[in-house]
Short mmCIF file of N, CA and C in Angstrom, two decimals:
data_model
loop_
_atom_site.label_atom_id
_atom_site.label_comp_id
_atom_site.label_asym_id
_atom_site.label_seq_id
_atom_site.Cartn_x
_atom_site.Cartn_y
_atom_site.Cartn_z
N MET A 1 -37.49 57.01 -13.06
CA MET A 1 -38.76 57.77 -12.95
C MET A 1 -39.35 57.27 -11.58
N ARG A 2 -39.89 58.07 -11.01
CA ARG A 2 -40.55 57.86 -9.69
C ARG A 2 -42.07 57.52 -9.78
N PHE A 3 -42.37 56.72 -8.97
CA PHE A 3 -43.74 56.32 -9.25
C PHE A 3 -44.23 55.10 -8.59
N LEU A 4 -45.37 55.37 -7.85
CA LEU A 4 -46.21 54.47 -6.99
C LEU A 4 -46.72 53.33 -7.81
N THR A 5 -46.61 52.27 -7.36
CA THR A 5 -47.04 51.10 -8.07
C THR A 5 -47.80 50.35 -7.20
N PRO A 6 -48.49 49.54 -7.59
CA PRO A 6 -49.60 48.97 -7.02
C PRO A 6 -49.68 47.67 -7.11
N SER A 7 -50.64 47.33 -7.70
CA SER A 7 -51.40 46.63 -7.85
C SER A 7 -51.16 45.30 -7.75
N ARG A 8 -51.69 45.22 -7.90
CA ARG A 8 -51.68 43.96 -7.60
C ARG A 8 -52.82 43.23 -7.50
N ALA A 9 -53.82 43.00 -7.46
CA ALA A 9 -54.20 42.98 -7.89
C ALA A 9 -54.47 42.46 -7.69
N ALA A 10 -55.12 42.67 -7.42
CA ALA A 10 -55.33 42.73 -7.86
C ALA A 10 -55.55 42.36 -8.10
N ILE A 11 -55.31 42.81 -7.93
CA ILE A 11 -55.36 42.99 -8.21
C ILE A 11 -56.00 42.68 -8.15
N ALA A 12 -55.36 42.29 -8.11
CA ALA A 12 -56.09 43.06 -7.94
C ALA A 12 -56.47 42.46 -7.67
N ALA A 13 -56.29 41.79 -7.98
CA ALA A 13 -56.22 42.57 -8.31
C ALA A 13 -56.83 42.12 -8.79
N CYS A 14 -57.83 42.11 -8.71
CA CYS A 14 -58.57 41.91 -9.88
C CYS A 14 -59.70 40.80 -9.53
N VAL A 15 -60.84 41.37 -9.69
CA VAL A 15 -61.71 40.22 -9.28
C VAL A 15 -62.96 40.49 -10.13
N LEU A 16 -63.61 39.37 -10.10
CA LEU A 16 -64.99 39.45 -10.68
C LEU A 16 -65.92 38.70 -9.91
N PRO A 17 -66.87 39.36 -9.39
CA PRO A 17 -68.01 39.13 -8.67
C PRO A 17 -69.06 38.61 -9.46
N PHE A 18 -69.89 37.84 -9.00
CA PHE A 18 -70.78 37.36 -10.20
C PHE A 18 -71.85 36.28 -9.65
N ALA A 19 -72.94 36.50 -10.12
CA ALA A 19 -74.10 35.92 -10.43
C ALA A 19 -75.17 35.99 -9.70
N ALA A 20 -76.08 35.15 -10.18
CA ALA A 20 -77.28 35.00 -9.53
C ALA A 20 -78.01 33.79 -9.31
N PRO A 21 -77.45 32.83 -9.99
CA PRO A 21 -78.12 31.41 -9.77
C PRO A 21 -78.17 31.11 -8.23
N ALA A 22 -78.96 30.09 -8.13
CA ALA A 22 -79.29 29.61 -6.72
C ALA A 22 -78.35 28.58 -6.31
N GLU A 23 -77.24 28.38 -6.95
CA GLU A 23 -76.13 27.25 -6.44
C GLU A 23 -74.85 27.89 -6.85
N PRO A 24 -73.67 27.17 -6.18
CA PRO A 24 -72.55 27.83 -6.53
C PRO A 24 -72.19 27.72 -7.97
N VAL A 25 -71.87 28.72 -8.49
CA VAL A 25 -71.50 28.85 -9.96
C VAL A 25 -70.09 29.33 -10.09
N THR A 26 -69.40 28.79 -10.89
CA THR A 26 -67.93 29.20 -11.19
C THR A 26 -67.93 30.03 -12.61
N TYR A 27 -67.17 31.16 -12.39
CA TYR A 27 -66.76 32.01 -13.69
C TYR A 27 -65.23 31.89 -13.66
N GLN A 28 -64.81 31.70 -15.01
CA GLN A 28 -63.46 31.93 -15.42
C GLN A 28 -63.32 33.31 -15.92
N LEU A 29 -62.24 33.97 -15.40
CA LEU A 29 -62.03 35.41 -15.95
C LEU A 29 -61.42 35.47 -17.19
N ASP A 30 -62.17 36.30 -18.02
CA ASP A 30 -62.02 36.40 -19.51
C ASP A 30 -60.84 37.21 -19.55
N PRO A 31 -59.48 36.69 -20.05
CA PRO A 31 -58.31 37.68 -20.07
C PRO A 31 -58.56 38.65 -20.99
N ASP A 32 -59.32 38.74 -21.99
CA ASP A 32 -59.61 39.81 -23.12
C ASP A 32 -60.46 40.91 -22.31
N HIS A 33 -61.01 40.66 -21.29
CA HIS A 33 -61.96 41.71 -20.57
C HIS A 33 -61.90 42.02 -19.22
N THR A 34 -60.65 41.56 -18.61
CA THR A 34 -60.20 41.82 -17.42
C THR A 34 -58.90 42.58 -17.32
N TYR A 35 -59.05 43.65 -16.87
CA TYR A 35 -57.55 44.47 -16.72
C TYR A 35 -57.65 45.16 -15.39
N PRO A 36 -56.70 44.84 -14.33
CA PRO A 36 -56.63 45.58 -13.32
C PRO A 36 -55.80 46.77 -13.68
N SER A 37 -56.03 48.03 -13.14
CA SER A 37 -55.36 49.31 -13.33
C SER A 37 -55.00 49.95 -11.95
N PHE A 38 -54.26 50.67 -12.16
CA PHE A 38 -53.70 51.42 -10.92
C PHE A 38 -53.52 52.92 -11.19
N GLU A 39 -53.56 53.61 -10.01
CA GLU A 39 -53.12 55.17 -9.97
C GLU A 39 -52.32 55.34 -8.71
N ALA A 40 -50.98 56.08 -9.17
CA ALA A 40 -50.25 56.30 -8.21
C ALA A 40 -49.56 57.53 -8.30
N ASP A 41 -49.27 58.25 -7.12
CA ASP A 41 -48.43 59.50 -7.25
C ASP A 41 -47.14 59.65 -7.71
N HIS A 42 -46.94 60.95 -8.26
CA HIS A 42 -45.57 61.30 -8.72
C HIS A 42 -45.30 62.64 -8.07
N PHE A 43 -44.22 62.48 -7.16
CA PHE A 43 -43.75 63.67 -6.58
C PHE A 43 -44.60 64.46 -5.78
N ALA A 44 -45.49 63.67 -4.98
CA ALA A 44 -46.26 64.37 -3.90
C ALA A 44 -47.35 65.33 -4.42
N GLY A 45 -48.12 64.80 -5.54
CA GLY A 45 -49.06 65.59 -6.08
C GLY A 45 -48.80 66.31 -7.33
N ALA A 46 -47.56 66.02 -7.80
CA ALA A 46 -47.20 66.80 -9.34
C ALA A 46 -48.16 66.24 -10.44
N SER A 47 -48.32 64.79 -10.31
CA SER A 47 -49.33 64.25 -11.29
C SER A 47 -49.48 62.83 -10.66
N ILE A 48 -50.47 62.35 -11.43
CA ILE A 48 -50.77 60.80 -11.03
C ILE A 48 -50.48 59.99 -12.27
N TRP A 49 -49.72 58.92 -12.08
CA TRP A 49 -49.33 57.93 -12.96
C TRP A 49 -50.40 56.94 -13.02
N ARG A 50 -50.49 56.26 -14.16
CA ARG A 50 -51.78 55.27 -14.31
C ARG A 50 -51.16 54.17 -15.11
N GLY A 51 -51.56 52.94 -14.94
CA GLY A 51 -51.09 51.94 -15.67
C GLY A 51 -52.16 50.51 -15.51
N LYS A 52 -51.94 49.63 -16.41
CA LYS A 52 -52.62 48.42 -16.05
C LYS A 52 -51.85 47.17 -16.40
N PHE A 53 -52.29 46.15 -16.17
CA PHE A 53 -51.88 44.70 -16.40
C PHE A 53 -52.51 44.04 -17.33
N ASP A 54 -51.67 43.61 -18.38
CA ASP A 54 -52.34 42.87 -19.56
C ASP A 54 -52.63 41.48 -19.59
N LYS A 55 -52.02 40.79 -18.54
CA LYS A 55 -52.10 39.43 -18.23
C LYS A 55 -52.79 38.94 -16.80
N THR A 56 -53.99 38.55 -16.69
CA THR A 56 -54.74 38.22 -15.77
C THR A 56 -55.55 36.97 -15.87
N SER A 57 -55.35 36.19 -14.74
CA SER A 57 -56.13 34.90 -14.69
C SER A 57 -56.78 34.69 -13.46
N GLY A 58 -57.89 33.88 -13.43
CA GLY A 58 -58.45 33.53 -12.11
C GLY A 58 -59.98 33.03 -12.21
N THR A 59 -60.42 32.62 -11.18
CA THR A 59 -61.79 32.34 -11.23
C THR A 59 -62.70 32.94 -9.88
N VAL A 60 -63.96 32.90 -10.11
CA VAL A 60 -64.86 33.43 -8.99
C VAL A 60 -66.10 32.39 -8.95
N VAL A 61 -66.16 32.03 -7.73
CA VAL A 61 -67.38 31.12 -7.61
C VAL A 61 -68.56 31.96 -6.61
N LEU A 62 -69.53 31.97 -7.08
CA LEU A 62 -70.88 32.73 -6.27
C LEU A 62 -71.96 31.87 -6.09
N ASP A 63 -72.60 31.99 -5.21
CA ASP A 63 -73.78 31.50 -4.71
C ASP A 63 -74.66 32.58 -4.17
N ALA A 64 -75.35 33.07 -5.22
CA ALA A 64 -76.22 34.30 -4.62
C ALA A 64 -77.38 33.89 -3.62
N LYS A 65 -77.68 32.71 -3.64
CA LYS A 65 -78.97 32.17 -2.75
C LYS A 65 -78.39 32.25 -1.43
N ALA A 66 -77.30 31.40 -1.36
CA ALA A 66 -76.48 31.49 0.05
C ALA A 66 -75.92 32.82 0.41
N GLY A 67 -75.62 33.57 -0.47
CA GLY A 67 -74.80 34.79 -0.25
C GLY A 67 -73.41 34.68 0.15
N THR A 68 -72.77 33.74 -0.58
CA THR A 68 -71.28 33.41 -0.48
C THR A 68 -70.73 33.28 -1.78
N GLY A 69 -69.33 33.44 -1.55
CA GLY A 69 -68.58 33.40 -2.92
C GLY A 69 -67.04 33.47 -2.42
N THR A 70 -66.16 33.06 -3.44
CA THR A 70 -64.74 33.11 -3.51
C THR A 70 -64.34 33.86 -4.66
N VAL A 71 -62.97 34.55 -4.68
CA VAL A 71 -62.38 34.99 -5.76
C VAL A 71 -60.85 34.53 -5.74
N ASP A 72 -60.41 34.10 -6.82
CA ASP A 72 -59.17 33.73 -6.75
C ASP A 72 -58.44 34.29 -8.16
N VAL A 73 -57.62 35.29 -7.91
CA VAL A 73 -57.02 36.01 -9.06
C VAL A 73 -55.36 35.96 -8.96
N THR A 74 -54.83 35.85 -10.30
CA THR A 74 -53.35 35.87 -10.35
C THR A 74 -52.95 37.01 -11.41
N ILE A 75 -52.24 37.98 -11.06
CA ILE A 75 -51.84 39.02 -12.08
C ILE A 75 -50.25 38.82 -12.37
N ASP A 76 -49.98 38.79 -13.68
CA ASP A 76 -48.68 38.78 -14.13
C ASP A 76 -48.14 40.06 -14.11
N LEU A 77 -47.18 40.48 -13.22
CA LEU A 77 -46.73 41.62 -12.88
C LEU A 77 -45.71 42.31 -14.11
N ALA A 78 -45.21 41.18 -14.74
CA ALA A 78 -44.32 41.68 -16.07
C ALA A 78 -45.15 42.32 -17.22
N SER A 79 -46.41 42.03 -17.02
CA SER A 79 -47.37 42.48 -18.06
C SER A 79 -47.91 43.92 -17.77
N VAL A 80 -47.11 44.59 -16.85
CA VAL A 80 -47.56 45.96 -16.49
C VAL A 80 -47.46 47.12 -17.98
N ASN A 81 -48.19 47.72 -17.90
CA ASN A 81 -48.34 48.66 -19.10
C ASN A 81 -48.79 49.82 -18.74
N THR A 82 -47.77 50.99 -18.71
CA THR A 82 -48.31 52.29 -18.53
C THR A 82 -48.14 53.24 -19.74
N GLY A 83 -48.03 52.63 -20.96
CA GLY A 83 -47.76 53.52 -22.15
C GLY A 83 -46.31 54.04 -22.26
N ASN A 84 -45.49 53.71 -21.25
CA ASN A 84 -44.14 54.25 -21.20
C ASN A 84 -43.11 53.10 -21.14
N ALA A 85 -42.58 52.71 -22.19
CA ALA A 85 -41.63 51.35 -22.15
C ALA A 85 -40.63 51.63 -21.11
N ALA A 86 -40.02 52.70 -21.03
CA ALA A 86 -39.01 52.91 -20.09
C ALA A 86 -39.39 52.61 -18.43
N LEU A 87 -40.58 53.33 -18.17
CA LEU A 87 -41.09 53.33 -16.74
C LEU A 87 -41.56 51.78 -16.64
N ASP A 88 -42.24 51.01 -17.71
CA ASP A 88 -42.50 49.77 -17.38
C ASP A 88 -41.44 48.81 -17.16
N ASN A 89 -40.26 48.89 -17.82
CA ASN A 89 -38.96 48.28 -17.38
C ASN A 89 -38.39 48.69 -15.91
N GLU A 90 -38.63 49.76 -15.64
CA GLU A 90 -38.21 50.12 -14.17
C GLU A 90 -39.24 49.54 -13.00
N LEU A 91 -40.54 49.53 -13.51
CA LEU A 91 -41.55 48.87 -12.58
C LEU A 91 -41.30 47.34 -12.39
N ARG A 92 -40.64 46.82 -13.43
CA ARG A 92 -40.50 45.40 -13.38
C ARG A 92 -39.28 44.99 -12.56
N GLY A 93 -38.34 46.02 -12.57
CA GLY A 93 -37.13 46.10 -11.67
C GLY A 93 -37.22 45.79 -10.24
N LYS A 94 -36.24 45.85 -9.57
CA LYS A 94 -35.93 45.67 -7.95
C LYS A 94 -36.32 46.79 -7.33
N LYS A 95 -36.66 48.00 -7.85
CA LYS A 95 -37.10 49.20 -7.18
C LYS A 95 -38.70 49.28 -6.96
N PHE A 96 -39.27 48.44 -7.65
CA PHE A 96 -40.74 48.22 -7.59
C PHE A 96 -40.96 46.73 -7.45
N PHE A 97 -41.68 46.29 -8.59
CA PHE A 97 -42.25 44.84 -8.41
C PHE A 97 -41.08 43.70 -8.27
N ASP A 98 -39.88 43.83 -9.00
CA ASP A 98 -38.89 42.78 -8.69
C ASP A 98 -39.45 41.57 -9.23
N VAL A 99 -39.80 41.82 -10.71
CA VAL A 99 -40.77 40.55 -11.14
C VAL A 99 -39.81 39.12 -11.32
N GLN A 100 -38.61 39.33 -11.29
CA GLN A 100 -37.64 37.89 -11.23
C GLN A 100 -37.92 37.26 -9.98
N GLN A 101 -37.97 37.91 -8.84
CA GLN A 101 -38.28 37.42 -7.53
C GLN A 101 -39.86 36.95 -7.50
N PHE A 102 -40.44 37.98 -7.78
CA PHE A 102 -41.95 38.04 -7.38
C PHE A 102 -42.78 38.21 -8.76
N PRO A 103 -42.89 37.18 -9.24
CA PRO A 103 -43.43 37.29 -10.83
C PRO A 103 -45.15 37.52 -10.97
N THR A 104 -45.56 37.29 -9.73
CA THR A 104 -47.18 37.55 -9.74
C THR A 104 -47.48 38.24 -8.55
N ALA A 105 -48.65 38.82 -8.56
CA ALA A 105 -49.56 39.25 -7.38
C ALA A 105 -50.87 38.53 -7.32
N THR A 106 -51.21 38.32 -6.18
CA THR A 106 -52.59 37.39 -6.09
C THR A 106 -53.55 38.08 -5.28
N TYR A 107 -54.79 37.83 -5.52
CA TYR A 107 -55.90 38.22 -4.53
C TYR A 107 -56.70 36.95 -4.39
N LYS A 108 -57.00 36.58 -2.90
CA LYS A 108 -57.73 35.55 -2.53
C LYS A 108 -58.82 36.07 -1.79
N GLY A 109 -60.11 36.34 -2.47
CA GLY A 109 -61.22 36.74 -1.82
C GLY A 109 -61.92 35.63 -1.06
N SER A 110 -62.18 35.78 0.19
CA SER A 110 -62.69 34.52 1.06
C SER A 110 -64.17 34.83 1.23
N LYS A 111 -64.64 36.20 1.48
CA LYS A 111 -65.99 36.45 1.57
C LYS A 111 -66.44 37.58 0.64
N VAL A 112 -67.66 37.09 -0.05
CA VAL A 112 -68.24 38.05 -0.64
C VAL A 112 -69.52 38.33 -0.13
N HIS A 113 -69.68 39.80 -0.22
CA HIS A 113 -71.01 40.49 0.55
C HIS A 113 -72.00 40.73 -0.51
N PHE A 114 -73.14 40.38 -0.31
CA PHE A 114 -74.28 40.53 -1.38
C PHE A 114 -75.24 41.62 -0.79
N LYS A 115 -75.86 42.28 -1.76
CA LYS A 115 -76.98 43.08 -1.35
C LYS A 115 -78.02 43.07 -2.42
N ASP A 116 -79.23 42.80 -2.23
CA ASP A 116 -80.20 42.53 -3.08
C ASP A 116 -80.00 41.71 -4.34
N GLY A 117 -79.34 40.55 -3.90
CA GLY A 117 -78.86 39.38 -4.70
C GLY A 117 -77.60 39.62 -5.50
N LYS A 118 -77.20 40.73 -5.44
CA LYS A 118 -75.78 41.15 -6.04
C LYS A 118 -74.50 41.32 -5.34
N PRO A 119 -73.45 40.91 -5.76
CA PRO A 119 -72.24 41.12 -4.89
C PRO A 119 -71.86 42.66 -4.85
N VAL A 120 -71.64 42.93 -3.71
CA VAL A 120 -71.02 44.46 -3.70
C VAL A 120 -69.80 44.64 -3.05
N GLU A 121 -69.40 43.83 -2.10
CA GLU A 121 -67.94 43.74 -1.62
C GLU A 121 -67.08 42.46 -1.42
N VAL A 122 -66.06 42.30 -1.60
CA VAL A 122 -65.18 41.18 -1.32
C VAL A 122 -64.09 41.45 -0.26
N ASP A 123 -64.15 40.60 0.78
CA ASP A 123 -63.19 40.56 1.75
C ASP A 123 -62.18 39.63 1.19
N GLY A 124 -60.76 39.87 1.23
CA GLY A 124 -59.71 38.97 0.90
C GLY A 124 -58.34 39.32 1.33
N THR A 125 -57.50 38.65 0.69
CA THR A 125 -55.89 38.95 0.95
C THR A 125 -55.31 39.34 -0.29
N PHE A 126 -54.52 40.41 -0.22
CA PHE A 126 -53.73 40.71 -1.51
C PHE A 126 -52.39 40.53 -1.08
N THR A 127 -51.58 39.85 -2.25
CA THR A 127 -50.27 39.33 -1.86
C THR A 127 -49.50 40.09 -3.02
N LEU A 128 -48.58 41.00 -2.61
CA LEU A 128 -47.63 41.72 -3.62
C LEU A 128 -46.31 41.70 -3.02
N HIS A 129 -45.11 41.50 -3.96
CA HIS A 129 -43.81 41.51 -3.57
C HIS A 129 -43.84 40.58 -2.34
N GLY A 130 -44.33 39.51 -2.29
CA GLY A 130 -44.13 38.40 -1.25
C GLY A 130 -44.80 38.81 0.09
N VAL A 131 -45.44 39.95 0.18
CA VAL A 131 -46.14 40.34 1.46
C VAL A 131 -47.57 40.35 1.10
N SER A 132 -48.32 39.81 2.29
CA SER A 132 -49.79 39.75 2.40
C SER A 132 -50.43 40.47 3.16
N HIS A 133 -51.64 41.28 2.74
CA HIS A 133 -52.49 42.00 3.80
C HIS A 133 -53.95 41.94 3.44
N PRO A 134 -54.95 42.08 4.33
CA PRO A 134 -56.19 42.24 3.84
C PRO A 134 -56.49 43.14 3.17
N LEU A 135 -57.33 43.17 2.14
CA LEU A 135 -57.84 44.11 1.18
C LEU A 135 -59.42 43.97 0.92
N LYS A 136 -60.19 45.01 0.84
CA LYS A 136 -61.29 44.89 0.53
C LYS A 136 -61.66 45.55 -0.76
N LEU A 137 -62.42 44.83 -1.67
CA LEU A 137 -62.76 45.33 -2.82
C LEU A 137 -64.30 45.69 -2.70
N THR A 138 -64.37 46.98 -3.24
CA THR A 138 -65.78 47.55 -3.51
C THR A 138 -66.10 47.44 -4.90
N LEU A 139 -67.38 46.69 -5.07
CA LEU A 139 -67.97 46.70 -6.53
C LEU A 139 -68.77 47.89 -6.78
N LEU A 140 -68.34 48.68 -7.91
CA LEU A 140 -69.12 49.68 -8.24
C LEU A 140 -70.45 49.22 -9.04
N SER A 141 -70.15 48.27 -9.95
CA SER A 141 -71.35 47.82 -10.68
C SER A 141 -71.05 46.33 -10.95
N PHE A 142 -72.26 45.71 -11.07
CA PHE A 142 -72.30 44.24 -11.40
C PHE A 142 -73.36 43.90 -12.25
N LYS A 143 -73.03 43.12 -13.35
CA LYS A 143 -74.29 42.77 -14.16
C LYS A 143 -73.78 41.35 -15.00
N CYS A 144 -74.86 40.56 -15.03
CA CYS A 144 -74.83 39.44 -15.70
C CYS A 144 -75.75 39.57 -16.97
N TYR A 145 -75.15 38.79 -18.12
CA TYR A 145 -76.05 38.66 -19.27
C TYR A 145 -75.57 37.40 -20.14
N GLU A 146 -76.56 37.16 -21.08
CA GLU A 146 -76.25 35.98 -21.97
C GLU A 146 -75.34 36.67 -23.15
N ASN A 147 -74.08 36.13 -23.28
CA ASN A 147 -73.37 36.82 -24.42
C ASN A 147 -73.55 35.96 -25.61
N PRO A 148 -74.08 36.78 -26.80
CA PRO A 148 -74.44 36.21 -27.82
C PRO A 148 -73.28 35.55 -28.65
N ILE A 149 -71.95 35.99 -28.46
CA ILE A 149 -70.96 35.51 -29.03
C ILE A 149 -70.28 34.15 -28.36
N VAL A 150 -70.14 34.16 -27.37
CA VAL A 150 -69.70 33.14 -26.72
C VAL A 150 -70.73 31.96 -26.26
N LYS A 151 -72.37 32.44 -26.28
CA LYS A 151 -73.34 31.57 -25.93
C LYS A 151 -73.21 31.22 -24.64
N LYS A 152 -72.80 31.80 -23.63
CA LYS A 152 -72.87 31.49 -22.21
C LYS A 152 -73.09 32.79 -21.40
N GLN A 153 -73.40 32.57 -19.99
CA GLN A 153 -73.61 33.84 -19.28
C GLN A 153 -72.30 34.40 -18.97
N VAL A 154 -72.34 35.62 -19.16
CA VAL A 154 -71.08 36.40 -18.62
C VAL A 154 -71.35 37.37 -17.56
N CYS A 155 -70.69 37.53 -16.54
CA CYS A 155 -70.96 38.58 -15.52
C CYS A 155 -69.67 39.45 -15.37
N GLY A 156 -70.06 40.77 -15.33
CA GLY A 156 -68.90 41.73 -15.28
C GLY A 156 -68.91 42.81 -14.08
N THR A 157 -67.93 43.25 -13.73
CA THR A 157 -67.86 44.30 -12.75
C THR A 157 -66.97 45.42 -12.73
N GLU A 158 -67.04 46.57 -12.21
CA GLU A 158 -65.91 47.49 -12.01
C GLU A 158 -65.74 47.45 -10.44
N ALA A 159 -64.49 47.11 -10.23
CA ALA A 159 -64.25 47.16 -8.75
C ALA A 159 -63.16 48.14 -8.25
N THR A 160 -63.05 48.75 -6.98
CA THR A 160 -62.00 49.51 -6.70
C THR A 160 -61.54 49.01 -5.33
N ALA A 161 -60.21 49.55 -4.99
CA ALA A 161 -59.84 49.28 -3.65
C ALA A 161 -58.41 50.35 -3.46
N ALA A 162 -57.98 50.43 -2.41
CA ALA A 162 -56.73 51.39 -2.22
C ALA A 162 -55.94 50.94 -1.30
N PHE A 163 -54.59 51.07 -1.38
CA PHE A 163 -53.71 50.47 -0.20
C PHE A 163 -52.46 51.27 -0.25
N ASP A 164 -51.64 51.36 0.80
CA ASP A 164 -50.34 51.95 0.82
C ASP A 164 -49.31 50.95 0.37
N ARG A 165 -48.45 51.17 -0.74
CA ARG A 165 -47.59 50.47 -1.36
C ARG A 165 -46.43 50.06 -0.52
N ASP A 166 -46.09 51.11 0.36
CA ASP A 166 -44.88 50.79 1.27
C ASP A 166 -45.26 49.52 2.09
N ALA A 167 -46.42 49.23 2.42
CA ALA A 167 -46.72 48.23 3.49
C ALA A 167 -46.42 46.89 2.71
N TYR A 168 -46.27 46.97 1.37
CA TYR A 168 -45.81 45.73 0.68
C TYR A 168 -44.44 45.64 0.20
N GLY A 169 -43.73 46.62 0.92
CA GLY A 169 -42.14 46.71 0.68
C GLY A 169 -41.87 47.19 -0.73
N VAL A 170 -42.80 47.97 -1.39
CA VAL A 170 -42.68 48.79 -2.43
C VAL A 170 -42.70 50.32 -2.21
N SER A 171 -41.37 50.82 -1.61
CA SER A 171 -41.59 52.15 -1.15
C SER A 171 -40.79 52.98 -2.00
N PHE A 172 -40.47 52.67 -3.22
CA PHE A 172 -39.32 53.58 -3.87
C PHE A 172 -40.00 54.95 -3.98
N GLY A 173 -39.39 56.00 -3.93
CA GLY A 173 -40.00 57.42 -4.06
C GLY A 173 -40.36 57.79 -2.70
N LYS A 174 -40.50 57.29 -1.73
CA LYS A 174 -41.11 57.69 -0.37
C LYS A 174 -40.02 58.73 0.09
N ASP A 175 -38.66 58.56 0.02
CA ASP A 175 -37.86 59.47 0.40
C ASP A 175 -37.94 60.95 -0.22
N TYR A 176 -38.52 60.94 -1.43
CA TYR A 176 -38.70 62.16 -2.31
C TYR A 176 -39.95 62.90 -1.93
N GLY A 177 -40.91 62.19 -1.07
CA GLY A 177 -41.98 62.62 -0.70
C GLY A 177 -43.36 62.11 -1.52
N PHE A 178 -42.98 61.28 -2.15
CA PHE A 178 -44.22 60.25 -2.93
C PHE A 178 -45.16 60.08 -1.98
N PHE A 179 -46.35 60.12 -2.35
CA PHE A 179 -47.54 59.60 -1.58
C PHE A 179 -47.53 58.03 -1.75
N MET A 180 -47.74 57.32 -0.82
CA MET A 180 -47.72 55.78 -0.94
C MET A 180 -49.05 55.25 -1.24
N LYS A 181 -50.01 56.12 -1.28
CA LYS A 181 -51.53 55.30 -1.54
C LYS A 181 -51.49 54.94 -2.88
N THR A 182 -52.13 53.93 -3.16
CA THR A 182 -52.16 53.22 -4.60
C THR A 182 -53.64 52.84 -4.76
N THR A 183 -54.23 53.35 -5.76
CA THR A 183 -55.79 53.23 -6.02
C THR A 183 -55.84 51.93 -7.25
N LEU A 184 -56.70 50.97 -6.96
CA LEU A 184 -56.87 50.08 -7.89
C LEU A 184 -58.21 50.31 -8.63
N HIS A 185 -58.39 50.13 -9.85
CA HIS A 185 -59.70 50.22 -10.67
C HIS A 185 -59.51 48.84 -11.31
N ILE A 186 -60.43 48.10 -11.14
CA ILE A 186 -60.43 46.56 -11.91
C ILE A 186 -61.79 46.43 -12.77
N GLN A 187 -61.36 46.40 -14.04
CA GLN A 187 -62.67 45.95 -14.99
C GLN A 187 -62.40 44.62 -15.10
N ALA A 188 -63.48 43.77 -14.68
CA ALA A 188 -63.46 42.42 -15.10
C ALA A 188 -64.68 41.76 -15.47
N GLU A 189 -64.61 40.56 -16.26
CA GLU A 189 -65.73 39.91 -16.84
C GLU A 189 -65.23 38.28 -16.69
N GLY A 190 -66.23 37.58 -16.15
CA GLY A 190 -66.00 36.21 -16.18
C GLY A 190 -67.08 35.41 -16.88
N ILE A 191 -66.72 34.28 -17.60
CA ILE A 191 -67.65 33.34 -18.37
C ILE A 191 -68.00 32.15 -17.45
N ARG A 192 -69.26 31.83 -17.37
CA ARG A 192 -69.74 30.92 -16.62
C ARG A 192 -69.22 29.52 -17.25
N GLN A 193 -68.82 28.61 -16.30
CA GLN A 193 -68.12 27.48 -16.64
C GLN A 193 -69.42 26.24 -16.54
#
């Protein structure tokens, strides 16, 4: 199966920007409400493959008054889930993630940008397949609320970013004309500690 893969995360991959209090506040990512997902090309526009990662962990520290923050996220690449078991196994293998050698992807956000008291962007470093590059996350939404179930403040975001996967050494399919651009969509919620 040919398919661009991504994330990382994340992946995100994966981040959660957070809060409005007037001092540094730490949020633990909620693994039941945080799923970095990706979109990747199949055969130069024939279709777009989508998947997500089922296991993500991390923390976000925000200081809205100072306009600062950090993001530290780890994505378990073996938890990839495209809804196609055969493809998931291929993505875990050496053609793509090579989870035996590179079991995780990480995102280290070093600078959170605020607008009107809310985080709107994160500058950081994304590491996938043992390769690190700068990656900016754009926050499409951000909301904090008192969660009546956990009885704590929870902040959530929808974030996005894009990168070329071949820059991270994940170039399978390029010789067949696959586009290397991979788009991340990260839903994340963090619980105030």
